[in-house]
Amino acid sequence: MTTTKLSGRDLFAQRTSNVLGELEQSGQLKKLQMIEGPMDAEITLRDYGTVACFCSNNYLGLANHPDVVEAGIEGLQRYGAGTASVRFICGTFQAHEDLERTIAEFLDVEAAYTFVSCWTATEAMFPTVCEAGDLIVSDELNHACIIDAMRLTAGIKKGVKRTVYRHSDMDSLDTVLSEARKDPDVTGVIWVITDGVFSMEGDIAKLPEIRALCDEHGAMLCVDDSHGTGVMGETGRGTHEHRGMSGRDVDLFTGTLGKALGGGAGGYLAGSSAAIELIVQRARPTLFSNALPATVACSARKAIETLMNEPQRVAKLRENVAYARRGIRDAGFEVLESPTAICPIIIGDTAKAIAWSNRLLELGVFVIGFGFPVVPEGTARLRVQISAGHGPEHMDRLIDALKTLKAEVG
Ligand SMILES: *Cc1c(COP(=O)(O)O)cnc(C)c1O
């Protein structure tokens, strides 16, 4: 008997076409908008012309700030296009040292180390700091990079356990930590990890309560503050500042340079000098993957310095957030309550969220609709993101477009 097997090429072509066909049919196929020119409060889309942008992470309006751009150009001229090496061979430049010192100062911790993304930083952290007998405890709504880094750690280091607690539920966290203390397999360090600001809900981690539970149960606290850094707290230090804590109350930070801090790219790990030295010596992404390009490091450092010198940007962002949230409600939409720059309008149905975001684009406002599987089934939403770079004219355009939409859909 002979069985005819499809070749790998044919099988892959068939499988891929099935997946893409299903996405198309269920209205979930994403269309990438082409942007001509820089990221800013107003951007030019190839298919829609000039629109007000309410879906970037450019929270402080620094992505196209003249000083940030100029620092990148100077960095390019001084250091060339890239490092052509990993950090420990010959890829560490003055620009990295300067940036890492600035990040550590900004967060008030001993040291920091940069990566090409926060995703990479997170995948560098857990597999390096964890050993057999350790347990990683994660909020169930943590960012995808944390979920993947936990899986990766369990795959690389046998005997590392992982579990989740219900979103921002301190009873659930307490229960998980109490049980862990009784688990004979958990003989090592317990790591609790949470987003500072949750990207889809726009709500804020209860850091003081989490810190207290960590202390009670002898656990380490890691915070990924990618949406909180530059946004939360009086001077934009992040979620810990908003909650009245110091950077030293967090054992390890991960964060991105691709959002409020200039928006270029890159991520970092920050904490004690010893923890960072361990990362330098042992983390696979630092040993086997190229450094952050020096030009990007120069822009990011300038962005952080600009933020430190101009804390009024954070105040402007806060004012804008309050204005926009009021306006969204006046337009007849419910927005999840929180002081963060993420304003989710819950729609429910995924296809509806996508159709409405398309309609807003026609009205000159760029807001993205998110549905399953990015958010739980039945909670599709429009996610409006506010920036300090928005003027009243941009926010009024958003509010007017929402009013028009409301009149059309009832
Ligand atoms: C955006 C985000 C990331 C990814 O950051 P990159 O630097 O783009 O990899 C990681 N964690 C959280 C919580 C984020 O919001």
Short mmCIF file of C-alpha atoms and ligand atoms in Angstrom, two decimals:
data_model
loop_
_atom_site.label_atom_id
_atom_site.label_comp_id
_atom_site.label_asym_id
_atom_site.label_seq_id
_atom_site.Cartn_x
_atom_site.Cartn_y
_atom_site.Cartn_z
CA MET A 1 0.00 0.00 0.00
CA THR A 2 1.22 3.40 -0.86
CA THR A 3 -0.02 6.55 0.79
CA THR A 4 0.43 9.79 -1.04
CA LYS A 5 1.89 12.37 1.25
CA LEU A 6 1.79 16.05 0.42
CA SER A 7 5.18 17.67 0.12
CA GLY A 8 6.14 20.07 2.90
CA ARG A 9 5.60 22.93 0.49
CA ASP A 10 2.09 21.84 -0.45
CA LEU A 11 1.13 21.04 3.11
CA PHE A 12 2.34 24.41 4.39
CA ALA A 13 0.60 26.27 1.54
CA GLN A 14 -2.68 24.48 2.31
CA ARG A 15 -2.45 25.02 6.05
CA THR A 16 -1.59 28.70 5.69
CA SER A 17 -4.37 29.32 3.25
CA ASN A 18 -6.83 27.69 5.69
CA VAL A 19 -5.73 29.93 8.56
CA LEU A 20 -5.81 33.11 6.49
CA GLY A 21 -9.15 32.13 4.95
CA GLU A 22 -10.70 31.67 8.41
CA LEU A 23 -9.39 35.04 9.57
CA GLU A 24 -10.79 36.70 6.44
CA GLN A 25 -14.18 35.03 6.86
CA SER A 26 -14.57 35.97 10.51
CA GLY A 27 -13.62 39.58 9.84
CA GLN A 28 -10.40 39.27 11.86
CA LEU A 29 -7.86 39.75 9.09
CA LYS A 30 -5.72 42.73 10.03
CA LYS A 31 -4.95 45.34 7.42
CA LEU A 32 -1.69 47.19 8.01
CA GLN A 33 -2.03 50.92 7.47
CA MET A 34 0.94 52.51 5.73
CA ILE A 35 2.16 55.68 7.42
CA GLU A 36 3.95 58.29 5.38
CA GLY A 37 6.13 60.54 7.50
CA PRO A 38 6.78 60.56 11.25
CA MET A 39 4.66 59.30 14.15
CA ASP A 40 2.93 62.28 15.76
CA ALA A 41 -0.41 63.60 17.00
CA GLU A 42 -1.37 63.83 13.33
CA ILE A 43 -0.08 61.32 10.82
CA THR A 44 -0.53 60.69 7.11
CA LEU A 45 -1.94 57.34 6.09
CA ARG A 46 -1.46 56.20 2.51
CA ASP A 47 -5.14 55.24 2.16
CA TYR A 48 -6.83 57.87 4.32
CA GLY A 49 -4.65 60.99 4.20
CA THR A 50 -4.08 63.02 7.34
CA VAL A 51 -5.72 61.64 10.48
CA ALA A 52 -5.43 62.32 14.20
CA CYS A 53 -3.59 59.38 15.76
CA PHE A 54 -5.11 57.84 18.90
CA CYS A 55 -3.56 54.41 18.75
CA SER A 56 0.17 54.89 19.17
CA ASN A 57 2.14 54.53 22.40
CA ASN A 58 3.75 57.92 21.80
CA TYR A 59 2.39 59.04 25.17
CA LEU A 60 4.68 62.02 25.67
CA GLY A 61 4.88 63.09 22.03
CA LEU A 62 8.65 62.46 22.01
CA ALA A 63 8.82 60.15 18.97
CA ASN A 64 9.24 63.10 16.61
CA HIS A 65 10.66 65.61 19.11
CA PRO A 66 13.40 67.63 17.36
CA ASP A 67 15.96 66.99 20.14
CA VAL A 68 15.27 63.25 20.14
CA VAL A 69 15.61 63.09 16.35
CA GLU A 70 18.78 65.20 16.44
CA ALA A 71 20.35 62.96 19.12
CA GLY A 72 19.73 59.98 16.85
CA ILE A 73 21.34 61.71 13.89
CA GLU A 74 24.38 62.64 15.97
CA GLY A 75 24.56 59.07 17.25
CA LEU A 76 24.41 57.76 13.71
CA GLN A 77 27.25 60.04 12.69
CA ARG A 78 29.37 59.24 15.70
CA TYR A 79 28.80 55.48 15.95
CA GLY A 80 27.67 54.41 12.49
CA ALA A 81 24.68 52.25 11.70
CA GLY A 82 25.17 49.52 14.24
CA THR A 83 27.37 47.50 16.54
CA ALA A 84 27.86 44.43 14.33
CA SER A 85 28.42 42.47 17.51
CA VAL A 86 26.84 41.20 20.66
CA ARG A 87 27.63 43.21 23.76
CA PHE A 88 30.24 40.95 25.37
CA ILE A 89 32.38 40.59 22.24
CA CYS A 90 32.71 44.12 20.88
CA GLY A 91 29.18 45.54 20.89
CA THR A 92 29.17 47.80 23.94
CA PHE A 93 29.42 51.49 23.12
CA GLN A 94 29.54 54.65 25.18
CA ALA A 95 25.94 55.24 24.05
CA HIS A 96 24.83 52.06 25.86
CA GLU A 97 26.63 52.97 29.06
CA ASP A 98 25.16 56.49 29.01
CA LEU A 99 21.65 55.22 28.35
CA GLU A 100 21.82 52.53 31.03
CA ARG A 101 23.09 55.00 33.63
CA THR A 102 20.24 57.35 32.69
CA ILE A 103 17.61 54.58 32.98
CA ALA A 104 18.97 53.51 36.39
CA GLU A 105 18.91 57.12 37.60
CA PHE A 106 15.41 57.65 36.24
CA LEU A 107 14.06 54.57 38.05
CA ASP A 108 16.24 55.10 41.16
CA VAL A 109 17.79 51.64 41.01
CA GLU A 110 21.44 50.58 40.94
CA ALA A 111 21.80 49.43 37.36
CA ALA A 112 20.11 48.78 34.03
CA TYR A 113 20.88 46.82 30.87
CA THR A 114 19.35 47.36 27.44
CA PHE A 115 18.07 44.98 24.77
CA VAL A 116 16.59 45.39 21.31
CA SER A 117 13.11 45.17 22.87
CA CYS A 118 11.29 44.68 26.14
CA TRP A 119 10.19 41.35 24.72
CA THR A 120 13.83 40.31 24.55
CA ALA A 121 14.56 41.76 28.01
CA THR A 122 11.78 39.63 29.48
CA GLU A 123 13.01 36.52 27.71
CA ALA A 124 16.48 37.32 29.06
CA MET A 125 15.28 37.77 32.61
CA PHE A 126 13.34 34.71 33.75
CA PRO A 127 15.43 31.95 32.16
CA THR A 128 18.52 33.57 33.69
CA VAL A 129 17.38 34.45 37.21
CA CYS A 130 15.33 31.29 37.80
CA GLU A 131 16.68 27.92 38.96
CA ALA A 132 15.06 24.55 39.63
CA GLY A 133 12.72 24.83 42.61
CA ASP A 134 11.68 28.40 41.71
CA LEU A 135 8.11 29.43 41.00
CA ILE A 136 6.95 32.29 38.74
CA VAL A 137 3.58 33.78 39.70
CA SER A 138 1.92 35.95 37.06
CA ASP A 139 -1.21 38.12 36.86
CA GLU A 140 -3.50 36.38 34.37
CA LEU A 141 -3.69 39.52 32.19
CA ASN A 142 0.06 40.09 31.93
CA HIS A 143 1.58 40.93 28.55
CA ALA A 144 2.22 38.16 26.02
CA CYS A 145 6.00 38.49 26.42
CA ILE A 146 5.69 37.49 30.09
CA ILE A 147 3.54 34.48 29.24
CA ASP A 148 6.02 33.35 26.59
CA ALA A 149 9.05 34.01 28.80
CA MET A 150 7.49 31.82 31.51
CA ARG A 151 6.95 29.00 29.02
CA LEU A 152 10.47 29.43 27.74
CA THR A 153 11.89 29.30 31.27
CA ALA A 154 10.03 26.09 32.09
CA GLY A 155 11.35 24.64 28.83
CA ILE A 156 14.96 25.66 29.40
CA LYS A 157 15.22 25.02 33.13
CA LYS A 158 13.61 21.83 34.37
CA GLY A 159 12.02 22.20 37.77
CA VAL A 160 10.93 25.85 37.40
CA LYS A 161 7.20 26.02 38.06
CA ARG A 162 4.74 28.68 36.89
CA THR A 163 1.24 29.71 37.83
CA VAL A 164 -1.20 32.63 37.52
CA TYR A 165 -3.45 34.55 39.91
CA ARG A 166 -6.75 36.21 39.00
CA HIS A 167 -6.32 39.69 37.54
CA SER A 168 -5.35 42.18 40.28
CA ASP A 169 -7.08 39.92 42.83
CA MET A 170 -5.08 40.10 46.05
CA ASP A 171 -6.98 37.23 47.70
CA SER A 172 -6.08 35.07 44.73
CA LEU A 173 -2.42 36.13 44.91
CA ASP A 174 -2.37 35.50 48.67
CA THR A 175 -3.81 32.01 48.12
CA VAL A 176 -1.31 31.18 45.37
CA LEU A 177 1.61 32.35 47.53
CA SER A 178 0.38 30.50 50.64
CA GLU A 179 -0.02 27.29 48.67
CA ALA A 180 3.41 27.76 47.08
CA ARG A 181 4.98 27.94 50.53
CA LYS A 182 3.51 24.50 51.29
CA ASP A 183 4.47 22.99 47.92
CA PRO A 184 7.43 20.60 48.46
CA ASP A 185 8.58 21.27 44.86
CA VAL A 186 8.96 24.99 45.53
CA THR A 187 12.27 25.08 47.35
CA GLY A 188 13.75 28.16 45.66
CA VAL A 189 12.80 31.74 44.92
CA ILE A 190 9.19 32.79 44.26
CA TRP A 191 8.92 35.51 41.60
CA VAL A 192 5.78 37.62 41.31
CA ILE A 193 5.44 39.47 38.02
CA THR A 194 2.87 42.07 37.03
CA ASP A 195 2.35 44.68 34.36
CA GLY A 196 2.35 48.17 35.91
CA VAL A 197 -0.41 49.42 33.60
CA PHE A 198 -2.41 46.71 31.84
CA SER A 199 -2.42 47.35 28.12
CA MET A 200 -5.95 46.32 27.22
CA GLU A 201 -7.85 47.45 30.34
CA GLY A 202 -5.77 50.53 31.13
CA ASP A 203 -5.96 49.69 34.84
CA ILE A 204 -3.12 49.94 37.35
CA ALA A 205 -1.44 47.17 39.33
CA LYS A 206 -2.00 47.33 43.09
CA LEU A 207 1.72 47.53 43.73
CA PRO A 208 1.70 48.37 47.48
CA GLU A 209 -0.57 45.38 48.20
CA ILE A 210 1.48 43.14 45.92
CA ARG A 211 4.70 44.30 47.60
CA ALA A 212 3.21 43.58 51.04
CA LEU A 213 2.19 40.06 49.98
CA CYS A 214 5.65 39.48 48.49
CA ASP A 215 7.21 40.53 51.81
CA GLU A 216 4.83 38.36 53.81
CA HIS A 217 5.61 35.29 51.70
CA GLY A 218 9.26 36.06 50.96
CA ALA A 219 8.78 36.59 47.22
CA MET A 220 10.62 38.79 44.72
CA LEU A 221 8.61 41.47 42.84
CA CYS A 222 9.12 42.14 39.11
CA VAL A 223 7.20 44.89 37.33
CA ASP A 224 6.88 45.31 33.57
CA ASP A 225 5.98 49.00 33.39
CA SER A 226 6.00 49.41 29.63
CA HIS A 227 2.72 51.39 29.59
CA GLY A 228 3.41 53.15 32.90
CA THR A 229 6.93 54.50 32.46
CA GLY A 230 6.82 58.14 31.42
CA VAL A 231 3.07 58.17 32.01
CA MET A 232 2.26 57.44 35.65
CA GLY A 233 3.29 59.41 38.73
CA GLU A 234 3.98 63.11 39.18
CA THR A 235 7.29 62.98 37.29
CA GLY A 236 6.50 60.02 35.02
CA ARG A 237 8.71 57.54 36.88
CA GLY A 238 5.96 55.02 36.48
CA THR A 239 3.35 53.01 38.31
CA HIS A 240 5.42 52.77 41.50
CA GLU A 241 5.56 56.56 41.71
CA HIS A 242 1.81 56.77 41.13
CA ARG A 243 1.35 54.36 44.05
CA GLY A 244 3.69 56.36 46.32
CA MET A 245 6.57 53.86 46.15
CA SER A 246 10.24 54.19 45.25
CA GLY A 247 12.05 52.30 42.52
CA ARG A 248 13.82 50.36 45.28
CA ASP A 249 10.50 48.81 46.31
CA VAL A 250 10.57 46.84 43.05
CA ASP A 251 13.17 44.06 42.79
CA LEU A 252 13.38 43.99 39.00
CA PHE A 253 11.90 46.26 36.37
CA THR A 254 11.39 45.48 32.73
CA GLY A 255 10.33 48.23 30.38
CA THR A 256 10.31 49.43 26.82
CA LEU A 257 11.94 52.36 25.06
CA GLY A 258 9.36 51.96 22.30
CA LYS A 259 6.47 53.75 24.00
CA ALA A 260 6.63 56.97 26.05
CA LEU A 261 10.45 57.03 26.12
CA GLY A 262 10.94 58.13 22.53
CA GLY A 263 9.17 55.33 20.77
CA GLY A 264 12.23 54.20 18.81
CA ALA A 265 12.74 50.65 19.95
CA GLY A 266 14.51 48.79 22.69
CA GLY A 267 13.86 47.56 26.16
CA TYR A 268 15.65 47.21 29.45
CA LEU A 269 16.01 45.33 32.67
CA ALA A 270 16.73 47.39 35.79
CA GLY A 271 17.41 46.55 39.42
CA SER A 272 20.34 45.65 41.65
CA SER A 273 23.89 45.71 40.27
CA ALA A 274 24.22 42.01 41.09
CA ALA A 275 21.09 41.05 39.16
CA ILE A 276 22.24 43.06 36.14
CA GLU A 277 25.73 41.51 36.32
CA LEU A 278 24.13 38.06 36.27
CA ILE A 279 22.22 39.08 33.13
CA VAL A 280 25.43 40.36 31.50
CA GLN A 281 27.20 37.08 32.27
CA ARG A 282 24.46 34.57 31.64
CA ALA A 283 21.41 35.74 29.66
CA ARG A 284 21.24 34.11 26.26
CA PRO A 285 19.94 37.21 24.43
CA THR A 286 22.91 39.21 25.76
CA LEU A 287 25.34 36.47 24.74
CA PHE A 288 23.92 35.59 21.35
CA SER A 289 21.98 38.58 20.00
CA ASN A 290 23.09 41.99 18.77
CA ALA A 291 23.08 45.09 20.96
CA LEU A 292 20.59 47.93 20.71
CA PRO A 293 21.76 50.12 17.79
CA ALA A 294 23.78 53.04 19.19
CA THR A 295 21.71 55.60 17.28
CA VAL A 296 18.53 54.31 18.95
CA ALA A 297 20.29 54.38 22.33
CA CYS A 298 21.17 58.06 21.76
CA SER A 299 17.57 58.97 20.90
CA ALA A 300 16.19 57.05 23.87
CA ARG A 301 18.58 58.72 26.29
CA LYS A 302 17.61 62.14 24.96
CA ALA A 303 13.93 61.23 25.37
CA ILE A 304 14.45 60.29 29.04
CA GLU A 305 16.49 63.44 29.67
CA THR A 306 13.77 65.53 28.04
CA LEU A 307 11.20 63.91 30.31
CA MET A 308 13.36 64.53 33.42
CA ASN A 309 13.90 68.17 32.43
CA GLU A 310 10.29 68.78 31.40
CA PRO A 311 8.01 66.99 33.90
CA GLN A 312 5.24 69.31 32.69
CA ARG A 313 4.83 66.90 29.78
CA VAL A 314 3.45 64.36 32.21
CA ALA A 315 1.05 66.95 33.65
CA LYS A 316 -0.07 67.83 30.10
CA LEU A 317 -0.72 64.16 29.41
CA ARG A 318 -2.81 63.90 32.59
CA GLU A 319 -4.88 66.95 31.56
CA ASN A 320 -5.39 65.51 28.10
CA VAL A 321 -6.47 62.16 29.53
CA ALA A 322 -9.07 63.85 31.77
CA TYR A 323 -10.35 65.95 28.83
CA ALA A 324 -10.59 62.98 26.48
CA ARG A 325 -12.27 60.71 29.03
CA ARG A 326 -14.92 63.38 29.72
CA GLY A 327 -15.44 63.88 25.98
CA ILE A 328 -15.80 60.15 25.27
CA ARG A 329 -18.52 59.93 27.94
CA ASP A 330 -20.25 63.07 26.59
CA ALA A 331 -20.30 61.39 23.18
CA GLY A 332 -22.35 58.61 24.74
CA PHE A 333 -19.73 55.89 25.18
CA GLU A 334 -18.67 54.06 28.31
CA VAL A 335 -14.95 54.11 28.98
CA LEU A 336 -13.28 51.89 31.60
CA GLU A 337 -12.43 54.07 34.61
CA SER A 338 -8.73 54.80 35.28
CA PRO A 339 -6.27 57.71 35.16
CA THR A 340 -4.01 56.02 32.61
CA ALA A 341 -3.59 57.11 28.98
CA ILE A 342 -5.35 53.94 27.79
CA CYS A 343 -9.08 54.51 27.36
CA PRO A 344 -10.87 51.32 26.33
CA ILE A 345 -14.44 51.67 24.99
CA ILE A 346 -16.02 48.21 25.37
CA ILE A 347 -18.09 47.24 22.32
CA GLY A 348 -18.48 43.48 22.82
CA ASP A 349 -18.55 42.08 19.31
CA THR A 350 -15.22 41.82 17.44
CA ALA A 351 -16.60 42.49 13.95
CA LYS A 352 -18.43 45.56 15.28
CA ALA A 353 -15.29 46.91 16.94
CA ILE A 354 -13.40 46.54 13.67
CA ALA A 355 -16.21 48.10 11.59
CA TRP A 356 -16.46 51.05 13.98
CA SER A 357 -12.72 51.66 13.94
CA ASN A 358 -12.87 51.68 10.12
CA ARG A 359 -15.67 54.24 10.25
CA LEU A 360 -13.63 56.42 12.62
CA LEU A 361 -10.77 56.31 10.13
CA GLU A 362 -13.08 57.66 7.44
CA LEU A 363 -13.95 60.43 9.91
CA GLY A 364 -10.25 61.29 10.24
CA VAL A 365 -9.52 59.59 13.54
CA PHE A 366 -7.22 56.59 13.92
CA VAL A 367 -8.39 54.30 16.74
CA ILE A 368 -7.91 50.55 16.67
CA GLY A 369 -10.55 47.95 17.48
CA PHE A 370 -9.31 44.89 19.39
CA GLY A 371 -11.17 41.61 19.56
CA PHE A 372 -10.65 37.98 20.40
CA PRO A 373 -8.00 36.53 20.82
CA VAL A 374 -6.18 39.70 21.93
CA VAL A 375 -8.93 40.29 24.52
CA PRO A 376 -11.44 37.75 25.96
CA GLU A 377 -14.40 36.75 23.75
CA GLY A 378 -17.30 39.19 24.04
CA THR A 379 -15.18 42.11 25.28
CA ALA A 380 -14.01 43.57 21.95
CA ARG A 381 -13.18 47.21 22.27
CA LEU A 382 -11.95 50.41 20.73
CA ARG A 383 -8.75 51.37 22.49
CA VAL A 384 -8.16 55.12 22.54
CA GLN A 385 -4.65 56.17 23.58
CA ILE A 386 -3.98 59.74 24.62
CA SER A 387 -0.71 61.64 24.18
CA ALA A 388 0.76 64.80 25.65
CA GLY A 389 1.34 65.69 21.99
CA HIS A 390 -2.40 65.97 21.33
CA GLY A 391 -3.84 69.46 21.22
CA PRO A 392 -7.49 70.30 21.98
CA GLU A 393 -8.14 70.26 18.22
CA HIS A 394 -7.13 66.60 17.99
CA MET A 395 -9.18 65.54 20.97
CA ASP A 396 -12.20 67.49 19.74
CA ARG A 397 -11.85 65.71 16.42
CA LEU A 398 -11.95 62.40 18.30
CA ILE A 399 -14.98 63.43 20.33
CA ASP A 400 -16.86 64.77 17.27
CA ALA A 401 -16.12 61.57 15.33
CA LEU A 402 -17.42 59.49 18.25
CA LYS A 403 -20.58 61.63 18.34
CA THR A 404 -21.10 61.07 14.61
CA LEU A 405 -20.53 57.34 15.08
CA LYS A 406 -22.98 57.25 17.98
CA ALA A 407 -25.65 58.96 15.88
CA GLU A 408 -25.12 56.40 13.10
CA VAL A 409 -25.10 53.25 15.22
CA GLY A 410 -27.52 54.34 17.94
C1 LIG B 1 4.50 46.95 24.69
C2 LIG B 1 4.86 46.02 25.78
C3 LIG B 1 5.94 45.16 25.66
C4 LIG B 1 6.73 45.04 24.37
O1 LIG B 1 7.71 46.03 24.29
P1 LIG B 1 8.76 45.96 23.07
O2 LIG B 1 9.88 46.81 23.51
O3 LIG B 1 8.04 46.48 21.88
O4 LIG B 1 9.13 44.52 22.92
C5 LIG B 1 6.28 44.38 26.73
N1 LIG B 1 5.58 44.40 27.87
C6 LIG B 1 4.49 45.18 28.02
C7 LIG B 1 3.73 45.17 29.31
C8 LIG B 1 4.10 46.02 26.97
O5 LIG B 1 3.02 46.80 27.11
#
